[in-house]
Coordinates of C-alpha atoms in Angstrom, one line a residue:
X202 CA 0.0 0.0 0.0
X203 CA 1.7 3.2 -1.1
X204 CA 1.0 6.6 0.4
X205 CA -1.5 7.8 -2.2
X206 CA -3.5 4.6 -2.0
X207 CA -3.5 4.7 1.8
X208 CA -4.8 8.3 1.8
X209 CA -7.6 7.4 -0.6
X210 CA -8.6 4.3 1.3
X211 CA -8.5 6.2 4.7
X212 CA -10.6 9.0 3.2
X213 CA -13.2 6.8 1.5
X214 CA -13.6 4.6 4.6
X215 CA -14.0 7.7 6.8
X216 CA -16.6 9.3 4.6
X217 CA -18.5 6.0 4.3
X218 CA -18.5 5.4 8.1
X219 CA -19.7 9.0 8.6
X220 CA -22.5 8.7 6.0
X221 CA -23.8 5.6 7.7
X222 CA -23.7 7.2 11.2
X223 CA -25.4 10.4 10.0
X224 CA -28.3 8.2 8.7
X225 CA -28.4 6.1 11.8
X226 CA -28.5 8.7 14.6
X227 CA -31.8 10.4 13.7
X228 CA -33.5 7.0 13.8
X229 CA -33.2 7.0 17.6
X230 CA -35.4 10.1 17.9
X231 CA -38.4 9.2 15.7
X232 CA -40.5 7.5 18.4
X233 CA -41.2 8.8 21.9
X234 CA -42.0 5.3 23.3
X235 CA -40.7 1.8 22.5
X236 CA -40.0 1.9 18.8
X237 CA -41.1 -0.9 16.4
X238 CA -38.7 -3.7 15.7
X239 CA -38.2 -2.5 12.2
X240 CA -36.8 0.8 13.4
X241 CA -34.4 -0.8 16.0
X242 CA -33.1 -3.4 13.6
X243 CA -32.7 -0.9 10.7
X244 CA -30.7 1.5 12.8
X245 CA -28.5 -1.3 14.2
X246 CA -27.9 -2.6 10.7
X247 CA -26.8 0.8 9.5
X248 CA -24.6 1.1 12.6
X249 CA -23.0 -2.2 11.9
X250 CA -22.1 -1.1 8.4
X251 CA -20.7 2.1 9.8
X252 CA -18.5 0.2 12.2
X253 CA -17.2 -2.1 9.4
X254 CA -16.1 1.0 7.5
X255 CA -14.5 2.4 10.8
X256 CA -12.4 -0.8 11.1
X257 CA -11.1 -0.1 7.5
X258 CA -10.6 3.5 8.4
X259 CA -8.4 2.9 11.5
X260 CA -6.4 0.1 9.7
X261 CA -5.7 2.3 6.7
X262 CA -4.8 5.3 9.0
X263 CA -2.2 3.1 10.7
X264 CA -0.7 2.2 7.3
X265 CA -0.7 5.9 6.2
X266 CA 1.2 6.9 9.4
X267 CA 3.7 4.1 8.7
X268 CA 4.3 5.3 5.1
X269 CA 4.5 9.0 6.0
X270 CA 6.3 9.0 9.3
X271 CA 7.7 5.7 10.5
X272 CA 9.0 7.3 13.7
X273 CA 5.4 7.7 14.8
X274 CA 4.2 4.3 13.8
X275 CA 3.7 3.4 17.5
X276 CA 1.1 6.3 17.8
X277 CA -0.6 5.1 14.6
X278 CA -0.8 1.6 16.1
X279 CA -2.3 3.1 19.3
X280 CA -4.9 4.8 17.2
X281 CA -5.6 1.5 15.4
X282 CA -5.8 -0.5 18.6
X283 CA -8.1 1.8 20.5
X284 CA -10.3 2.4 17.4
X285 CA -10.6 -1.3 16.9
X286 CA -11.6 -1.8 20.5
X287 CA -14.2 0.9 20.2
X288 CA -15.7 -0.7 17.1
X289 CA -15.7 -4.2 18.8
X290 CA -17.4 -2.9 21.9
X291 CA -20.0 -1.1 19.9
X292 CA -20.6 -4.2 17.7
X293 CA -21.1 -6.3 20.8
X294 CA -23.6 -3.8 22.1
X295 CA -25.5 -3.8 18.8
X296 CA -25.7 -7.6 19.0
X297 CA -27.1 -7.5 22.5
X298 CA -29.7 -5.0 21.5
X299 CA -30.7 -6.9 18.3
X300 CA -30.9 -10.2 20.1
X301 CA -33.2 -8.7 22.8
X302 CA -35.5 -7.1 20.2
X303 CA -35.7 -10.3 18.1
X304 CA -36.4 -12.5 21.2
X305 CA -39.5 -10.7 22.4
X306 CA -42.9 -10.6 20.8
X307 CA -43.7 -6.9 21.7
X308 CA -41.9 -3.6 21.1
X309 CA -39.2 -2.7 23.6
X310 CA -36.8 0.2 23.9
X311 CA -33.4 -1.6 23.9
X312 CA -31.6 1.6 25.1
X313 CA -33.4 1.0 28.5
X314 CA -34.3 -2.7 28.5
X315 CA -30.8 -4.1 27.6
X316 CA -28.9 -2.9 30.7
X317 CA -25.7 -4.7 29.6
X318 CA -25.2 -2.0 27.0
X319 CA -25.3 1.0 29.3
X320 CA -21.6 1.6 29.9
X321 CA -20.6 -0.3 26.7
X322 CA -22.2 2.5 24.6
X323 CA -21.4 5.1 27.3
X324 CA -18.4 5.3 29.5
X325 CA -16.3 2.5 27.9
X326 CA -16.9 3.7 24.4
X327 CA -16.2 7.4 25.4
X328 CA -12.9 6.3 27.0
X329 CA -11.7 4.3 24.0
X330 CA -12.7 7.1 21.6
X331 CA -10.9 9.6 23.8
X332 CA -7.7 7.5 23.5
X333 CA -8.2 7.0 19.8
X334 CA -8.7 10.7 19.1
X335 CA -5.8 11.7 21.3
X336 CA -3.6 9.4 19.3
X337 CA -4.8 10.8 16.0
X338 CA -4.3 14.3 17.2
X339 CA -0.8 13.5 18.5
X340 CA 0.3 12.0 15.2
X341 CA -1.0 14.9 13.1
X342 CA 0.5 17.5 15.5
X343 CA 3.9 15.9 15.3
X344 CA 4.0 15.3 11.5
X345 CA 2.9 16.9 8.3
X346 CA 0.4 14.2 7.7
X347 CA -2.8 16.3 7.3
X348 CA -3.9 20.0 7.9
X349 CA -3.4 21.2 11.4
X350 CA -7.1 21.6 12.0
X351 CA -7.6 17.9 11.8
X352 CA -5.3 17.3 14.7
X353 CA -6.6 20.2 16.8
X354 CA -10.2 19.0 16.3
X355 CA -9.2 15.5 17.3
X356 CA -7.9 16.8 20.6
X357 CA -11.0 18.8 21.3
X358 CA -13.3 15.9 20.5
X359 CA -11.1 13.6 22.7
X360 CA -11.6 16.0 25.6
X361 CA -15.4 16.0 25.1
X362 CA -15.5 12.2 25.0
X363 CA -13.4 11.9 28.2
X364 CA -15.8 14.4 29.9
X365 CA -18.6 11.8 29.5
X366 CA -16.7 8.9 31.1
X367 CA -18.1 9.6 34.6
X368 CA -21.7 9.5 33.2
X369 CA -22.1 6.0 34.6
X370 CA -22.8 7.5 38.0
X371 CA -25.9 9.4 36.7
X372 CA -28.6 6.8 36.2
X373 CA -30.1 5.1 33.1
X374 CA -32.6 7.5 31.7
X375 CA -32.0 8.0 27.9
X376 CA -34.0 11.3 28.0
X377 CA -31.3 12.8 30.3
X378 CA -28.3 14.5 28.7
X379 CA -25.7 13.2 31.1
X380 CA -26.5 9.6 32.1
X381 CA -25.0 6.2 31.5
X382 CA -27.2 5.8 28.4
X383 CA -28.2 9.5 28.1
X384 CA -28.7 11.1 24.7
X385 CA -25.7 13.3 25.3
X386 CA -23.5 10.4 26.2
X387 CA -24.5 8.2 23.3
X388 CA -26.5 9.8 20.5
X389 CA -24.9 13.3 20.6
X390 CA -21.4 11.9 20.8
X391 CA -22.2 9.6 17.9
X392 CA -23.5 12.5 15.8
X393 CA -20.4 14.6 16.6
X394 CA -18.1 11.7 15.7
X395 CA -19.9 11.2 12.4
X396 CA -19.4 14.8 11.2
X397 CA -15.8 14.9 12.4
X398 CA -15.2 11.6 10.4
X399 CA -16.8 13.1 7.4
X400 CA -14.6 16.2 7.5
X401 CA -11.5 14.2 8.3
X402 CA -12.3 11.7 5.5
X403 CA -12.7 14.4 2.9
X404 CA -9.5 16.1 4.0
X405 CA -7.6 12.9 3.8
X406 CA -8.9 11.9 0.4
X407 CA -8.3 15.3 -1.0
X408 CA -4.7 15.3 0.3
X409 CA -3.9 12.3 -2.0
X410 CA -4.4 14.7 -5.0
X411 CA -1.9 17.2 -3.6
X412 CA 1.1 15.1 -3.3
X413 CA 4.3 16.8 -4.4
X414 CA 6.8 14.8 -6.5
X415 CA 8.6 13.9 -3.3
X416 CA 5.5 12.0 -2.1
X417 CA 4.4 14.5 0.5
X418 CA 1.5 16.9 0.2
X419 CA 2.5 20.3 -1.2
X420 CA 0.2 22.2 1.1
X421 CA -1.0 21.3 4.6
X422 CA -2.6 24.3 6.4

C-alpha cells in the first residue's frame, strides 16, 4: 500500500462510516416510546455497516502513518488498537440490542431494556474514543500528515468524550443529557463523531491529490 492509496482508502472509509452514522443517529429520535422492531433493527444494521467501515478507516490510517512518518508508527498503532476496541465494543452492544428485540414478541426500547449496554455504549466507548482521538491528534500535530485543524479538532473531541466517562454515575434515563445511556453520552457523541469523520475523511482523500513529487502533500494548512 503506497501513500497515495493509503490516503484514498482512509478517506473513503472515513466518509463511508460517517455517512452511515449520519443516517443512523436520527432514527433514535423518531418515536417517543418503545420503537417498532423495524426501526431498531434498521438503525442497528446501519450502525454495523458504519463500524465495518470504521475498522477499515483505522487500519488504513495506521498504514498511512507508517508510510509518511515511520517514527510515529507506534502512535498510529495506538490509534488503530483503540479504534478497533471501540468498534468491537459497539458491535457487541449492537448484537445484544438486536438479540433482545428479536427474542420478544412486543416492542421494547433496547436503550433501556438491555442494561448490559449502558456503559458499553457510554463510559467505555467514550474512554476508547478519547484515547483514539488523542492518538490521532498527536500523530498529526507531530507530523505533516494532514492539515493542522484535523489534529486540533481531534484533541477537542477527545476531551469532550473523556468528559462523558463519569456519566455511569448518573442513572439510566435516555432522556437525560448526562447519564449512563443518556442522549448526550451516546447519540450526541455519535453525531459529533460522524461529522468529524466526514470532514476528516474528505481532508484525507483530497490530500492524495496534492502530493508533491517527493510524495508529501504540497500544502497542509
